[in-house]
XYZ file of C-alpha atoms in Angstrom:
719
model
C -3.977 -23.443 -56.453
C -7.237 -23.962 -54.962
C -10.086 -21.679 -54.853
C -10.330 -19.699 -51.123
C -14.225 -19.953 -51.842
C -14.104 -23.087 -52.253
C -13.544 -27.472 -50.522
C -10.706 -28.621 -51.991
C -13.143 -31.830 -52.210
C -14.930 -30.032 -54.586
C -14.511 -31.807 -58.082
C -13.233 -30.379 -61.569
C -16.697 -29.665 -62.895
C -18.187 -27.494 -59.620
C -14.573 -25.606 -59.160
C -15.192 -24.382 -62.862
C -18.726 -23.456 -62.521
C -17.900 -22.457 -58.877
C -15.063 -19.948 -59.962
C -17.437 -18.449 -63.088
C -19.851 -17.119 -61.296
C -17.546 -16.347 -58.663
C -15.930 -13.970 -60.781
C -19.601 -12.006 -61.448
C -20.114 -11.788 -58.836
C -16.741 -10.101 -57.439
C -17.368 -7.986 -61.376
C -20.902 -6.680 -60.335
C -19.385 -5.494 -56.459
C -15.772 -4.046 -58.200
C -17.595 -0.861 -57.917
C -18.046 -0.914 -54.588
C -15.834 0.205 -51.912
C -14.980 3.067 -54.374
C -18.643 3.960 -54.158
C -19.411 2.408 -50.397
C -15.955 5.774 -49.573
C -17.168 8.446 -51.549
C -20.757 8.297 -50.414
C -19.467 8.511 -47.112
C -21.013 4.656 -45.529
C -24.280 6.281 -48.420
C -24.947 8.916 -45.567
C -24.965 11.495 -48.141
C -28.164 12.811 -49.254
C -29.667 11.178 -46.322
C -32.023 13.739 -44.022
C -31.840 14.540 -40.338
C -31.866 16.626 -37.995
C -35.684 17.113 -37.991
C -37.339 19.531 -36.228
C -41.610 20.303 -36.568
C -43.035 23.206 -36.026
C -45.740 24.113 -33.024
C -48.363 23.895 -36.112
C -46.783 20.294 -37.318
C -47.491 22.284 -40.802
C -43.325 22.865 -41.312
C -40.817 20.636 -41.290
C -36.897 21.905 -41.106
C -33.390 19.620 -42.065
C -30.090 19.355 -42.805
C -29.646 16.688 -45.954
C -26.494 17.458 -49.023
C -27.300 18.296 -52.412
C -26.505 14.614 -54.018
C -25.539 11.311 -52.801
C -21.947 12.083 -53.639
C -21.970 16.012 -52.280
C -20.804 16.544 -49.136
C -21.996 19.570 -48.373
C -24.838 20.062 -46.404
C -27.868 22.457 -46.994
C -30.936 23.375 -44.740
C -34.607 22.940 -46.202
C -38.486 23.135 -45.442
C -40.838 21.099 -46.099
C -44.520 22.007 -45.689
C -48.173 20.998 -47.411
C -45.529 17.790 -49.940
C -43.012 20.743 -50.459
C -39.669 21.013 -50.232
C -38.089 24.439 -49.788
C -34.435 25.224 -49.669
C -33.833 27.618 -47.139
C -28.892 27.941 -46.912
C -27.079 26.465 -49.660
C -23.489 27.372 -48.518
C -22.348 27.671 -52.440
C -25.141 30.380 -52.534
C -23.562 32.139 -49.457
C -20.977 35.127 -50.400
C -18.341 35.394 -47.881
C -18.767 32.032 -46.756
C -15.557 30.942 -48.073
C -14.100 27.374 -48.368
C -15.101 25.364 -45.134
C -12.639 26.561 -41.849
C -14.032 25.192 -38.242
C -13.356 26.678 -35.394
C -11.308 23.470 -33.346
C -13.961 23.100 -31.210
C -16.348 22.211 -33.512
C -13.806 20.339 -35.593
C -13.851 18.662 -31.960
C -17.569 18.413 -32.417
C -17.954 17.055 -35.616
C -15.491 14.415 -35.442
C -17.079 12.896 -31.635
C -20.649 13.192 -33.756
C -18.152 11.053 -36.756
C -20.043 13.926 -39.230
C -18.408 13.147 -42.092
C -20.517 16.225 -44.806
C -18.981 19.541 -44.534
C -21.597 23.281 -44.905
C -24.482 23.370 -42.565
C -23.926 20.214 -40.827
C -26.365 21.425 -37.434
C -29.254 24.454 -36.908
C -31.156 25.379 -33.864
C -34.583 26.913 -34.141
C -36.482 29.114 -31.811
C -40.184 28.187 -30.373
C -42.100 28.957 -33.640
C -39.389 26.954 -35.889
C -39.192 30.899 -37.694
C -35.716 32.124 -36.974
C -32.922 29.288 -37.833
C -30.099 30.300 -37.029
C -26.471 27.675 -37.856
C -22.344 28.237 -37.831
C -21.175 28.158 -42.023
C -16.879 27.648 -41.653
C -16.952 29.425 -38.060
C -19.264 32.453 -39.125
C -22.754 33.141 -37.548
C -25.681 32.836 -40.386
C -29.763 32.973 -39.837
C -32.181 32.398 -42.073
C -36.338 33.085 -41.514
C -38.753 30.207 -42.189
C -41.665 32.376 -43.480
C -39.145 34.127 -46.865
C -35.966 35.523 -47.037
C -32.577 34.306 -47.787
C -30.034 33.540 -45.524
C -27.996 36.756 -43.314
C -25.023 37.357 -41.683
C -25.074 38.084 -37.799
C -21.650 39.548 -36.672
C -20.627 37.707 -33.896
C -17.434 38.031 -31.543
C -15.484 36.060 -33.436
C -15.790 32.089 -34.762
C -18.661 30.537 -33.936
C -19.411 27.435 -32.601
C -22.980 25.539 -31.641
C -25.384 28.457 -31.895
C -29.123 28.159 -30.595
C -31.524 30.943 -30.379
C -33.793 31.363 -27.722
C -37.474 30.372 -28.029
C -38.626 34.413 -28.416
C -36.149 34.913 -31.830
C -34.779 38.055 -30.304
C -31.807 37.232 -29.332
C -28.783 34.285 -30.445
C -26.543 32.577 -28.436
C -23.080 30.796 -29.654
C -19.624 29.967 -27.814
C -16.688 31.405 -29.338
C -13.238 31.665 -27.954
C -14.467 28.955 -25.296
C -16.501 31.573 -24.084
C -20.422 32.181 -23.847
C -21.842 35.172 -25.884
C -25.072 36.698 -26.955
C -26.055 38.631 -29.471
C -29.519 40.617 -30.227
C -30.870 40.593 -33.601
C -31.424 44.201 -33.556
C -28.372 44.842 -31.013
C -25.001 44.740 -29.901
C -22.984 41.246 -29.122
C -22.583 40.739 -25.418
C -20.372 38.028 -23.571
C -22.850 36.223 -20.382
C -19.360 34.106 -19.523
C -15.957 35.048 -20.360
C -13.267 32.340 -20.113
C -10.533 32.214 -17.850
C -7.792 30.653 -18.588
C -7.116 28.102 -22.208
C -8.275 25.396 -19.742
C -11.682 27.504 -19.194
C -14.642 27.298 -20.938
C -18.481 28.696 -21.205
C -21.296 26.531 -23.068
C -19.228 23.145 -24.608
C -20.063 19.697 -24.021
C -16.879 18.280 -22.559
C -14.998 14.856 -23.972
C -16.551 12.694 -21.217
C -20.370 14.194 -22.334
C -19.674 14.150 -25.658
C -18.073 11.139 -26.200
C -19.588 9.108 -23.441
C -22.660 9.991 -21.231
C -24.364 11.546 -25.233
C -24.437 14.954 -24.460
C -23.329 17.452 -27.091
C -24.323 20.545 -25.723
C -23.265 22.970 -23.391
C -25.791 25.549 -22.770
C -29.711 25.475 -22.981
C -32.249 28.791 -22.922
C -34.911 29.166 -20.331
C -38.794 29.755 -21.862
C -38.607 33.419 -21.159
C -35.939 34.207 -23.601
C -34.022 36.045 -20.451
C -31.891 33.508 -18.879
C -29.302 30.686 -20.380
C -27.972 27.299 -17.682
C -24.310 27.258 -18.902
C -22.116 24.536 -18.354
C -18.764 25.856 -17.321
C -16.358 23.380 -17.705
C -11.732 23.178 -16.119
C -9.367 21.075 -17.812
C -7.154 21.308 -15.982
C -7.045 18.239 -13.503
C -7.096 15.922 -16.348
C -3.999 14.471 -18.037
C -2.113 15.485 -21.327
C -1.651 13.468 -24.103
C 0.123 14.323 -27.174
C -0.960 13.346 -30.436
C 1.650 13.921 -33.796
C 1.164 13.097 -37.413
C 4.708 10.767 -37.922
C 4.058 11.377 -41.259
C 4.958 15.279 -41.012
C 8.236 15.431 -38.498
C 7.737 19.038 -39.163
C 4.789 19.450 -37.195
C 4.423 20.133 -33.234
C 2.372 17.501 -31.371
C -1.430 18.458 -30.557
C -1.963 18.737 -26.733
C -4.930 17.339 -25.868
C -6.753 16.819 -22.390
C -8.116 13.136 -22.074
C -9.553 11.366 -18.926
C -8.420 7.296 -19.389
C -9.436 5.047 -16.522
C -9.258 5.729 -12.768
C -8.029 9.252 -13.682
C -9.637 12.685 -12.896
C -12.351 14.085 -14.992
C -13.033 17.888 -15.938
C -14.253 20.082 -13.096
C -17.848 20.455 -14.666
C -19.976 23.762 -13.140
C -23.173 25.169 -13.713
C -24.588 28.670 -13.466
C -28.179 30.476 -14.453
C -26.849 33.592 -16.830
C -28.603 36.384 -17.437
C -29.479 38.691 -20.575
C -29.488 41.532 -17.849
C -25.671 40.862 -16.271
C -26.604 38.980 -13.096
C -24.799 35.119 -12.778
C -25.922 32.297 -9.845
C -23.654 29.086 -9.612
C -25.911 25.909 -9.393
C -25.019 23.538 -5.984
C -25.110 20.428 -5.680
C -23.119 17.009 -4.286
C -20.202 17.661 -6.777
C -17.844 15.682 -4.686
C -20.219 12.617 -5.141
C -21.888 13.414 -8.510
C -19.034 14.889 -10.848
C -20.899 13.491 -14.288
C -23.266 15.803 -15.494
C -26.014 13.464 -17.809
C -28.060 16.640 -19.011
C -29.830 19.547 -18.355
C -33.051 21.749 -19.407
C -34.912 24.146 -18.749
C -38.845 23.399 -19.503
C -41.994 25.469 -18.289
C -40.997 24.137 -14.823
C -38.160 24.947 -14.354
C -34.450 24.043 -14.565
C -33.201 20.296 -14.158
C -29.798 18.908 -14.248
C -29.284 15.422 -14.265
C -25.990 14.103 -12.502
C -24.440 11.028 -11.806
C -22.110 9.338 -9.368
C -18.769 8.469 -10.325
C -19.346 4.690 -9.798
C -22.484 5.319 -12.229
C -24.834 3.437 -9.896
C -26.550 5.965 -8.692
C -28.253 9.231 -10.920
C -29.997 11.991 -9.288
C -32.744 14.224 -10.933
C -32.544 17.390 -9.470
C -34.549 20.947 -9.892
C -33.367 23.800 -9.705
C -33.674 27.504 -8.042
C -32.838 29.627 -10.374
C -32.315 32.356 -7.892
C -30.367 31.248 -5.536
C -28.792 28.224 -7.754
C -30.178 25.842 -5.041
C -31.130 21.983 -6.100
C -33.581 19.808 -4.606
C -33.590 15.802 -5.128
C -36.493 14.686 -7.162
C -35.848 12.046 -7.893
C -33.015 9.183 -8.641
C -32.899 6.002 -9.337
C -30.222 3.177 -8.913
C -28.165 0.413 -9.915
C -26.214 -2.522 -8.974
C -24.124 -2.224 -11.817
C -24.477 0.496 -13.917
C -27.786 2.867 -13.827
C -28.025 3.103 -17.986
C -28.243 6.423 -19.335
C -31.525 6.321 -21.598
C -31.448 9.209 -24.109
C -34.567 12.099 -23.869
C -35.128 10.698 -19.707
C -35.595 12.352 -17.788
C -38.467 14.538 -19.400
C -41.711 16.250 -17.783
C -45.049 16.702 -19.078
C -47.306 20.025 -19.249
C -48.837 18.747 -15.728
C -45.440 18.065 -14.381
C -45.264 14.096 -14.892
C -41.872 12.898 -14.553
C -41.260 10.727 -17.797
C -38.804 7.996 -16.425
C -37.072 4.535 -18.086
C -37.354 2.016 -15.336
C -35.407 -1.366 -15.988
C -36.432 -4.723 -14.846
C -33.442 -7.362 -15.192
C -35.953 -8.629 -18.367
C -37.703 -5.604 -19.575
C -36.685 -1.789 -19.743
C -40.264 0.521 -19.187
C -41.498 4.314 -20.014
C -42.774 5.510 -17.051
C -44.891 8.741 -16.873
C -45.641 10.291 -13.379
C -44.106 6.811 -11.775
C -46.963 4.758 -13.905
C -45.177 2.397 -16.116
C -47.134 2.927 -20.066
C -45.292 0.113 -21.774
C -46.116 -3.528 -21.300
C -43.875 -6.379 -20.407
C -40.583 -7.123 -23.507
C -41.229 -3.682 -24.894
C -37.984 -2.346 -24.784
C -37.439 1.570 -24.241
C -34.818 2.808 -26.630
C -35.387 7.064 -26.450
C -37.736 9.090 -25.521
C -37.927 11.257 -28.222
C -39.844 14.550 -27.405
C -43.088 15.218 -24.838
C -45.921 17.640 -26.388
C -48.673 18.704 -23.083
C -49.131 14.928 -22.045
C -48.319 12.848 -25.473
C -44.577 11.352 -25.319
C -42.985 10.275 -28.121
C -40.753 7.742 -28.016
C -38.607 4.416 -29.286
C -38.632 0.724 -28.632
C -38.322 -3.015 -29.746
C -40.609 -5.557 -29.514
C -37.683 -7.763 -31.199
C -33.954 -6.829 -31.163
C -34.288 -6.613 -35.097
C -35.988 -3.572 -35.213
C -36.566 -0.285 -33.244
C -39.942 1.796 -34.177
C -41.181 5.185 -32.666
C -44.292 5.227 -30.565
C -46.526 7.454 -28.805
C -48.170 7.370 -25.071
C -51.248 9.745 -24.211
C -53.157 9.457 -21.252
C -56.628 8.919 -23.200
C -55.261 6.335 -25.907
C -51.824 4.585 -24.082
C -49.364 3.641 -26.421
C -49.423 2.997 -30.115
C -47.237 2.292 -32.448
C -46.915 4.673 -35.301
C -43.449 3.574 -37.720
C -45.548 0.147 -39.969
C -42.702 -0.726 -42.111
C -39.692 -3.427 -41.119
C -36.748 -1.332 -39.777
C -34.730 0.772 -37.395
C -37.047 3.711 -36.480
C -36.851 7.155 -34.567
C -37.937 10.553 -35.554
C -39.880 13.848 -34.067
C -43.062 15.211 -33.823
C -45.365 18.495 -32.534
C -48.756 19.849 -33.788
C -49.903 16.602 -34.550
C -47.187 15.615 -37.285
C -44.780 13.375 -37.052
C -41.507 12.112 -38.769
C -40.910 9.210 -39.105
C -36.956 8.397 -39.747
C -35.950 5.002 -40.925
C -33.765 2.416 -42.671
C -36.155 0.187 -43.975
C -35.387 -3.111 -46.132
C -35.531 -1.037 -48.805
C -32.811 1.330 -47.984
C -33.230 5.176 -45.563
C -37.048 6.076 -45.836
C -38.404 9.204 -44.371
C -42.468 10.050 -43.928
C -44.405 13.127 -42.908
C -47.544 11.500 -41.282
C -50.413 12.840 -39.179
C -51.243 11.268 -35.191
C -54.615 12.731 -34.397
C -57.177 9.804 -33.411
C -58.011 7.778 -36.539
C -54.888 8.965 -38.270
C -51.231 8.134 -38.829
C -51.708 7.236 -42.454
C -48.435 9.108 -44.432
C -49.011 12.283 -45.847
C -46.088 13.074 -47.983
C -42.550 11.816 -47.902
C -39.425 13.765 -47.885
C -36.844 12.660 -50.082
C -33.712 10.893 -49.386
C -30.902 11.563 -52.230
C -28.982 9.036 -51.401
C -27.150 7.232 -54.210
C -28.449 3.106 -55.120
C -25.584 0.798 -54.196
C -24.344 -1.467 -56.282
C -24.691 -5.174 -54.448
C -27.950 -5.420 -52.852
C -27.196 -7.315 -49.289
C -28.875 -10.664 -49.084
C -29.249 -11.300 -45.096
C -30.502 -14.719 -43.490
C -31.688 -13.463 -40.005
C -30.529 -16.210 -37.649
C -31.968 -17.209 -33.912
C -28.762 -18.740 -33.179
C -28.319 -21.149 -29.798
C -29.183 -21.498 -26.330
C -29.057 -17.545 -26.484
C -31.233 -17.495 -29.011
C -28.092 -14.892 -30.024
C -29.753 -12.688 -33.106
C -27.532 -13.096 -35.996
C -26.945 -12.828 -40.298
C -26.027 -14.565 -42.503
C -24.680 -13.414 -46.188
C -24.271 -16.001 -48.822
C -22.588 -14.651 -52.040
C -25.597 -14.480 -54.469
C -23.698 -16.847 -56.702
C -23.626 -19.597 -54.624
C -25.983 -22.685 -54.861
C -26.689 -24.649 -51.982
C -24.196 -28.029 -52.473
C -22.000 -26.403 -54.499
C -18.575 -25.892 -52.387
C -17.977 -24.627 -49.062
C -17.746 -21.503 -48.323
C -14.459 -19.981 -46.276
C -16.267 -17.785 -42.627
C -15.768 -14.525 -42.082
C -17.572 -12.890 -38.533
C -18.167 -9.678 -38.845
C -19.560 -8.760 -35.739
C -18.831 -5.286 -33.445
C -20.698 -6.615 -31.079
C -19.804 -4.423 -27.919
C -22.009 -1.849 -25.868
C -24.623 0.740 -27.713
C -24.919 -0.532 -30.559
C -26.409 -3.267 -32.528
C -25.808 -4.666 -36.564
C -28.304 -7.396 -36.583
C -31.485 -5.919 -37.965
C -34.300 -5.618 -40.524
C -32.990 -1.765 -41.240
C -30.114 -1.782 -43.978
C -27.549 0.825 -43.102
C -24.597 1.023 -44.346
C -22.572 -2.712 -42.475
C -24.966 -4.714 -43.861
C -23.743 -3.942 -47.598
C -20.447 -4.431 -46.332
C -21.072 -7.101 -44.946
C -22.459 -8.899 -48.436
C -19.794 -7.140 -50.180
C -16.972 -9.302 -48.258
C -19.266 -12.300 -48.807
C -18.468 -11.709 -53.125
C -15.039 -11.976 -52.210
C -15.545 -15.697 -51.447
C -16.961 -15.539 -47.818
C -19.567 -16.867 -46.169
C -20.187 -13.715 -43.360
C -22.199 -13.915 -40.300
C -22.492 -11.120 -37.651
C -23.708 -11.081 -34.366
C -25.329 -9.446 -31.694
C -23.860 -11.159 -28.370
C -24.280 -10.359 -25.124
C -23.711 -6.355 -23.840
C -25.716 -5.192 -27.252
C -29.064 -2.868 -26.205
C -32.350 -4.871 -27.213
C -32.797 -7.678 -25.436
C -33.097 -6.047 -21.911
C -31.297 -5.159 -18.634
C -29.970 -8.076 -17.216
C -28.142 -9.098 -20.900
C -26.688 -5.363 -21.384
C -24.855 -5.697 -18.105
C -24.039 -9.773 -18.876
C -20.197 -7.709 -18.951
C -20.343 -6.391 -15.550
C -16.846 -7.118 -15.068
C -16.007 -9.101 -17.997
C -16.385 -7.117 -21.840
C -14.442 -10.462 -23.224
C -15.337 -13.586 -22.131
C -19.263 -13.500 -22.416
C -19.034 -11.535 -26.064
C -16.351 -13.919 -27.278
C -18.116 -16.778 -26.201
C -21.354 -15.858 -28.170
C -19.599 -15.289 -31.378
C -18.438 -18.975 -31.121
C -21.424 -20.361 -30.020
C -23.204 -18.326 -32.885
C -20.729 -19.820 -35.699
C -20.809 -23.126 -34.522
C -25.030 -23.201 -34.301
C -24.697 -21.312 -38.128
C -22.594 -24.590 -39.092
C -24.637 -27.287 -37.579
C -27.497 -25.134 -39.877
C -25.336 -24.889 -42.940
C -23.040 -27.362 -43.914
C -21.453 -25.171 -46.452
C -20.049 -23.538 -43.969
C -16.201 -24.180 -43.747
C -15.647 -23.959 -39.775
C -11.718 -24.558 -40.523
C -11.392 -21.406 -41.860
C -13.227 -19.247 -40.227
C -11.429 -15.248 -40.006
C -13.519 -12.187 -38.067
C -12.958 -9.026 -38.174
C -14.023 -5.537 -36.732
C -13.760 -1.856 -35.903
C -12.856 -0.520 -32.774
C -15.023 -2.670 -30.026
C -15.710 -5.131 -33.746
C -12.006 -4.713 -33.617
C -10.587 -5.212 -29.918
C -13.308 -8.633 -29.895
C -11.373 -9.765 -33.594
C -8.485 -9.711 -31.786
C -9.447 -11.478 -28.696
C -10.517 -14.366 -30.824
C -7.452 -15.826 -32.414
C -5.133 -14.568 -29.127
C -7.932 -16.783 -26.982
C -9.306 -19.113 -29.566
C -7.255 -20.295 -32.006
C -8.996 -23.607 -32.354
C -11.859 -21.410 -33.453
C -10.808 -18.792 -35.344
C -8.065 -18.877 -38.093
C -7.073 -15.486 -38.762
C -8.489 -11.549 -37.740
C -8.462 -8.062 -38.936
C -8.956 -6.143 -35.771
C -9.245 -2.049 -36.712
C -9.121 0.489 -34.065
C -8.777 -1.655 -31.165
C -8.731 -1.171 -27.993
C -6.357 -3.099 -26.503
C -6.086 -1.984 -22.688
C -8.698 -1.278 -21.599
C -6.733 1.193 -18.672
C -6.208 3.830 -21.807
C -9.788 4.159 -22.611
C -11.796 6.569 -20.744
C -13.278 6.966 -17.457
C -17.600 7.226 -17.822
C -17.120 4.161 -20.330
C -14.932 1.968 -19.065
C -15.280 2.442 -15.865
C -19.181 2.139 -16.368
C -18.607 -2.051 -17.138
C -15.226 -2.005 -15.685
C -15.497 -0.527 -12.642
C -12.319 2.038 -10.720
C -9.177 0.093 -12.189
C -7.729 0.336 -9.017
C -10.356 -0.878 -6.904
C -11.027 -4.090 -9.498
C -7.574 -4.213 -10.885
C -8.336 -7.879 -12.180
C -11.567 -6.532 -14.590
C -9.290 -5.082 -16.197
C -6.687 -7.758 -16.599
C -9.137 -10.135 -17.572
C -10.498 -7.696 -20.071
C -7.511 -6.503 -22.068
C -5.615 -8.053 -24.694
C -2.134 -6.476 -23.198
C -0.708 -9.180 -21.159
C -1.900 -12.132 -23.596
C -0.037 -11.487 -26.785
C 2.912 -14.296 -26.167
C -0.431 -16.357 -26.920
C -1.106 -15.823 -30.601
C -0.623 -18.557 -32.938
C -2.823 -16.733 -35.541
C -2.628 -14.345 -38.222
C -3.528 -10.981 -37.124
C -3.512 -7.398 -39.417
C -4.011 -4.453 -37.081
C -4.982 -1.314 -38.090
C -4.992 2.227 -36.868
C -5.558 5.969 -37.369
C -2.747 7.881 -35.960
C -4.629 10.628 -35.035
C -7.339 8.614 -33.244
C -7.998 10.527 -29.767
C -10.757 8.197 -29.703
C -8.581 4.923 -28.755
C -5.166 5.614 -29.046
C -3.159 4.584 -31.272
C -1.082 3.567 -28.460
C -3.683 0.544 -27.632
C -2.284 -0.600 -31.351
C 1.432 0.153 -30.965
C 1.868 -1.586 -27.196
C 0.422 -4.220 -28.445
C 2.306 -5.120 -31.562
C 5.576 -4.110 -29.707
C 4.020 -7.052 -27.205
C 3.642 -9.456 -30.109
C 6.334 -8.864 -31.722
C 9.065 -9.404 -28.005
C 6.596 -12.686 -27.986
C 8.381 -13.735 -31.834
C 4.584 -13.873 -32.712
C 4.153 -12.242 -36.228
C 1.815 -9.968 -36.832
C 0.807 -7.416 -39.492
C 0.543 -3.667 -38.915
C -1.454 -1.137 -41.194
C -0.474 2.418 -39.895
C -3.138 5.279 -41.221
C -1.004 8.745 -40.907
C -3.590 11.566 -39.941
C -7.106 9.482 -39.199
C -8.974 10.092 -36.397
C -11.459 6.882 -34.899
C -14.053 7.309 -38.300
C -10.985 8.153 -41.204
C -12.473 10.476 -43.950
C -10.400 10.102 -46.902
C -11.904 8.320 -49.492
C -8.743 6.287 -50.888
C -8.245 5.351 -47.773
C -11.425 4.168 -46.852
C -11.818 1.920 -50.271
C -8.411 1.007 -50.552
C -8.943 -0.585 -46.845
C -11.575 -3.121 -47.814
C -9.870 -4.368 -50.663
C -6.368 -4.472 -48.400
C -8.574 -6.665 -45.580
C -10.160 -8.855 -48.233
C -6.799 -9.717 -49.537
C -5.502 -10.150 -46.031
C -7.890 -12.200 -45.092
C -8.370 -14.896 -48.171
C -4.807 -15.232 -47.955
C -4.492 -16.527 -44.420
C -7.481 -18.369 -44.869
C -5.892 -20.278 -47.832
C -3.205 -20.929 -45.909
């Protein structure tokens, strides 16, 4: 039988040589699926969640114990030395990992895959740190001493110290509490019923807007801004476990496109019991995008349902009245840039400004970044200094600093993708480089910027090394990466091609930093494929017009770019066999993979679609209406961008994979599409994952899914 890595016209000697080298490469990479699963995509052991003290001398962070240890620990870096502040294994009474439902949902939405200390918050001086552990409230002082339990009224979610370090606010039982370290627990706002919560981010905020918080301390530590969420207007969905019919279904509230959102209001709550409702035109601006309380007062960021207008509102904490401080509009949608708006010490407003070609950073209504430098996120403001990330080249993201007297300067140097934190003249630059995870601590004073320390990554070294050829393909200069088998030699035989994209909004795969996707692509390459990864229109990093090219149609431009990139790569690399082309992906990438074999069977010959959103009307309001509008007003956008209704066109092998407990892309997407395919007489394969969410956490499942996909694609492309 013909080996799947070779063209049938290759001679016998070439076949024998390539078979031998292929087997060697496969043996070397054989342990990768297991390693990939047990290291949780190589995320374990990587430092994250950095907080810099006001004097710049200390850095707080979270890191697990090793590259295979899932238990998060709290650490402090100071003067080149790391010190363990809190280890769950040493805390008496910590017990097994049992978390309240609200915290479990928060972790799922954050794709959090570790346990133990997974999040923390500190006071303004970074002296008192609070964290939840198995539902209990713990705190530790960074100047010495052991962690100590803080008696709380119930299982704790999202504890946050006051700026002065005298109190800790938290949520329990959907109610917002404040406890004085040397005093009593005080309920600030108590839930009025099972559909009401105070201090928690609703589904839309956490999953689509990017707001994970539901309350914010005032600088004086005497008041808080607190969001009240009423989910009763929302539709109910029911998640069951078909593998265990004795378990009752779990009801969740889900805001499907075109349906009602949760009702979100905001209140100023004082420690003395005073309560003031914040007022704004909620009928016109129903989304609470963000909130904050700085030295100039409290601010809300609200957005219209059609997402074409975003307003920044100042709040009078005494009356709750609001005034418009700034308004952004866009005929497609206003892109929400994390960390904005913000204000400098002088009150200058820090905002993005879009033109078709460039997303600029503005400070006080003045553009401070040049043409072509794409703003990604504002990381923080200290005095008049603004720390932000931006991309000159879409394959890299760097940390930049703006100061009025010095302009902008890039702090991260090595090629890769970086984020960071800064305070007191010290910056933490955390990124993925071509060598892997890298965390540097640098001074940012005049004439400085030189590294003076590093925070160690304990991530396990992968058993294989990605070998991407970074490419610019086609008339639209699509950024791509081609992974070839390490054992392949040019002219030694033609390789079946596997496209491995995400291809949708909010995420880039092609880049110079080695996050987990290049390792998976290289593993598939070692199995005998030429793997091509492409970021097309709709992905970030190439300017507003590029992102918004998918407005009204999330399918056609994305699929066209995959086809164009494939053909351009085939023209440049004759060893790519375009008569045997597969495609695989997850979430939007799964949708794109299924769409490829449904709509372009002339190009794609097999597909693996994981958790694909096949019916765009089943997805949530904020995310889907951003691109396609309201389904009652633009039904044609949803019909054009969905796979349902097109199942009869399938002519190629298709594997559908879906977690049956997925509350993001419901399993109904796959099950309904499968039923449509069956009714049309179109053979296909479905792999259900009982108990799995949108990001399966079972190590055995994740390990074997890679091999299952490989075998499916090999068989499909061999024929």
